[in-house]
Amino acid sequence: MHTKKMMWSAATGLIAVLLISCFLIRPQLLARSTDLSAESIGGVKVRDNISSSSFTDMYQQPLDKQNNEMYDYYGWEGGLSTASINSGSQKGTILRLIISGPDNPLQTAKGIHTGDSKEKVLALYGNKYYKSGEQGADIIGYIDREQKLTLEFWCVNGSGEVAEIRLDDAGVR
């Protein structure tokens, strides 16, 4: 009887540790959904294609390209970076949009630029966010579960200034 209790306690503890670990590793699991259906960066939406005339009219040719096993990363004039599918029928479909650096003229659909404050982000996007940290940045993230999108604002520790903005298909790894 005592052994069963010990085994049950150990199993319950292990399950609790695993669940807590999942939430610490992927904090977006706890965030409530935010409507990001109108979200874009620099007039570009996730799932647009870099070969479409609407995209090439705005951004012409890439300035640089980095091949990755899963995606092609491109840098475009005006400060936009994209990650797109690199093969198959969906080749060129954008799964990630990134803007970073000071004086970047591009902005989100609600008008957030790099250099803006964390407080401005929260005022415009609301309180349904998750918090994370990576590469020395405090990340404020929003997730749209219906559209399968995430929007992250990478804020510089200390000042809370937005240093990078990422709009992703939620499946990007």
Coordinates of C-alpha atoms in Angstrom, one line a residue:
M1 CA 0.0 0.0 0.0
H2 CA 2.8 2.4 0.9
T3 CA 4.6 1.6 -2.3
K4 CA 1.5 2.5 -4.4
K5 CA 1.2 5.9 -2.6
M6 CA 4.9 6.6 -3.3
M7 CA 4.5 5.6 -7.0
W8 CA 1.4 7.7 -7.3
S9 CA 3.1 10.7 -5.7
A10 CA 6.1 10.3 -8.0
A11 CA 4.0 10.0 -11.1
T12 CA 1.9 13.0 -10.1
G13 CA 5.0 15.0 -9.4
L14 CA 6.6 14.1 -12.8
I15 CA 3.4 15.1 -14.6
A16 CA 3.4 18.4 -12.8
V17 CA 7.0 19.1 -13.7
L18 CA 6.4 18.2 -17.4
L19 CA 3.4 20.5 -17.6
I20 CA 5.2 23.4 -15.9
S21 CA 8.2 22.9 -18.2
C22 CA 6.0 23.0 -21.3
F23 CA 4.5 26.3 -20.2
L24 CA 7.9 27.8 -19.3
I25 CA 9.4 26.7 -22.6
R26 CA 6.4 27.9 -24.7
P27 CA 4.7 30.7 -22.8
Q28 CA 2.4 31.4 -25.6
L29 CA 0.4 28.3 -24.6
L30 CA -1.0 30.4 -21.7
A31 CA -1.8 33.6 -23.6
R32 CA -5.3 34.4 -24.7
S33 CA -5.9 34.9 -28.4
T34 CA -5.7 38.4 -30.0
D35 CA -7.2 39.2 -33.4
L36 CA -4.2 39.7 -35.7
S37 CA -6.1 39.1 -39.0
A38 CA -5.3 42.7 -40.2
E39 CA -1.7 42.6 -39.1
S40 CA 1.1 43.4 -41.5
I41 CA 4.6 44.8 -41.5
G42 CA 5.5 47.3 -44.2
G43 CA 2.3 46.5 -46.1
V44 CA 3.2 42.8 -46.2
K45 CA 1.3 40.0 -44.6
V46 CA 2.4 36.5 -43.5
R47 CA 1.5 34.0 -46.3
D48 CA 2.0 36.6 -49.0
N49 CA 4.4 35.4 -51.7
I50 CA 7.7 37.1 -52.5
S51 CA 7.1 36.3 -56.2
S52 CA 3.7 38.1 -56.3
S53 CA 3.5 41.3 -58.2
S54 CA 2.1 43.2 -55.2
F55 CA 5.3 42.2 -53.3
T56 CA 7.8 42.8 -56.1
D57 CA 6.2 46.2 -56.8
M58 CA 7.1 47.3 -53.3
Y59 CA 10.4 45.5 -52.7
Q60 CA 11.9 44.6 -56.1
Q61 CA 14.9 42.3 -55.7
P62 CA 16.4 41.0 -52.4
L63 CA 19.6 42.7 -51.1
D64 CA 20.8 39.4 -49.6
K65 CA 19.8 35.8 -49.1
Q66 CA 20.6 33.2 -46.5
N67 CA 19.7 29.6 -47.2
N68 CA 18.4 27.6 -44.3
E69 CA 17.4 24.0 -44.2
M70 CA 13.7 24.9 -44.0
Y71 CA 13.4 28.5 -45.2
D72 CA 15.1 31.1 -47.3
Y73 CA 15.8 34.3 -45.4
Y74 CA 15.9 37.5 -47.5
G75 CA 16.9 41.1 -46.7
W76 CA 15.0 43.7 -48.7
E77 CA 15.5 47.4 -49.3
G78 CA 13.7 49.5 -46.7
G79 CA 14.6 47.3 -43.7
L80 CA 12.3 44.3 -44.2
S81 CA 13.6 40.7 -43.7
T82 CA 11.5 37.7 -44.6
A83 CA 11.7 33.9 -44.2
S84 CA 9.9 32.0 -46.9
I85 CA 9.3 28.4 -47.9
N86 CA 12.2 27.3 -50.1
S87 CA 10.8 24.4 -52.1
G88 CA 7.6 22.8 -53.5
S89 CA 4.3 24.3 -54.6
Q90 CA 4.4 26.8 -51.7
K91 CA 7.9 28.1 -52.6
G92 CA 8.2 31.8 -51.8
T93 CA 5.3 31.9 -49.3
I94 CA 6.3 34.2 -46.4
L95 CA 6.2 32.6 -43.0
R96 CA 8.1 35.3 -41.0
L97 CA 8.5 39.1 -41.3
I98 CA 11.1 40.9 -39.3
I99 CA 12.0 44.5 -38.9
S100 CA 14.9 45.6 -36.6
G101 CA 17.5 48.3 -36.1
P102 CA 17.2 52.0 -35.4
D103 CA 15.6 54.4 -37.9
N104 CA 13.7 51.6 -39.6
P105 CA 10.8 53.3 -41.4
L106 CA 8.5 50.2 -41.5
Q107 CA 5.8 49.6 -38.9
T108 CA 3.1 47.2 -37.8
A109 CA -0.5 47.7 -38.9
K110 CA -1.2 49.6 -35.6
G111 CA 1.8 51.9 -36.1
I112 CA 4.5 50.4 -33.9
H113 CA 8.1 51.1 -35.1
T114 CA 11.4 49.9 -33.8
G115 CA 12.4 52.5 -31.1
D116 CA 8.9 52.7 -29.7
S117 CA 8.3 51.9 -26.0
K118 CA 6.9 48.7 -24.5
E119 CA 4.2 50.9 -23.0
K120 CA 3.1 52.0 -26.5
V121 CA 2.9 48.4 -27.6
L122 CA 0.7 47.5 -24.6
A123 CA -1.5 50.5 -25.2
L124 CA -2.1 49.6 -28.8
Y125 CA -2.2 45.8 -28.7
G126 CA -3.6 45.2 -25.2
N127 CA -3.0 42.9 -22.3
K128 CA -3.6 39.5 -23.9
Y129 CA 0.2 38.9 -24.3
Y130 CA 2.8 36.4 -23.2
K131 CA 6.2 37.3 -21.9
S132 CA 9.4 35.5 -22.9
G133 CA 13.1 36.3 -23.1
E134 CA 15.8 35.5 -25.6
Q135 CA 19.2 36.9 -26.6
G136 CA 19.0 39.5 -23.9
A137 CA 15.6 40.9 -25.0
D138 CA 12.3 41.0 -23.1
I139 CA 9.7 39.7 -25.5
I140 CA 6.1 40.8 -25.5
G141 CA 4.1 38.4 -27.8
Y142 CA 0.6 38.2 -29.1
I143 CA -1.0 35.1 -30.6
D144 CA -4.0 34.7 -32.9
R145 CA -5.1 31.1 -32.5
E146 CA -7.7 31.3 -35.3
Q147 CA -5.3 32.9 -37.9
K148 CA -2.4 30.9 -36.5
L149 CA -0.2 34.0 -36.2
T150 CA 2.2 35.4 -33.6
L151 CA 3.4 39.0 -33.3
E152 CA 6.5 39.6 -31.1
F153 CA 8.1 42.8 -29.9
W154 CA 11.7 42.3 -28.8
C155 CA 12.4 45.0 -26.2
V156 CA 15.9 45.9 -25.0
N157 CA 16.3 45.1 -21.4
G158 CA 16.4 48.1 -19.2
S159 CA 14.9 50.8 -21.4
G160 CA 12.0 48.7 -22.8
E161 CA 12.6 50.1 -26.3
V162 CA 11.4 47.9 -29.2
A163 CA 14.5 46.7 -31.0
E164 CA 12.9 44.1 -33.3
I165 CA 9.4 43.1 -34.4
R166 CA 8.5 39.7 -35.7
L167 CA 5.2 38.6 -37.4
D168 CA 5.2 34.8 -37.8
D169 CA 3.0 32.0 -39.0
A170 CA 2.6 30.1 -35.7
G171 CA 4.1 27.0 -37.2
V172 CA 7.5 28.6 -37.9
R173 CA 10.4 26.8 -36.1

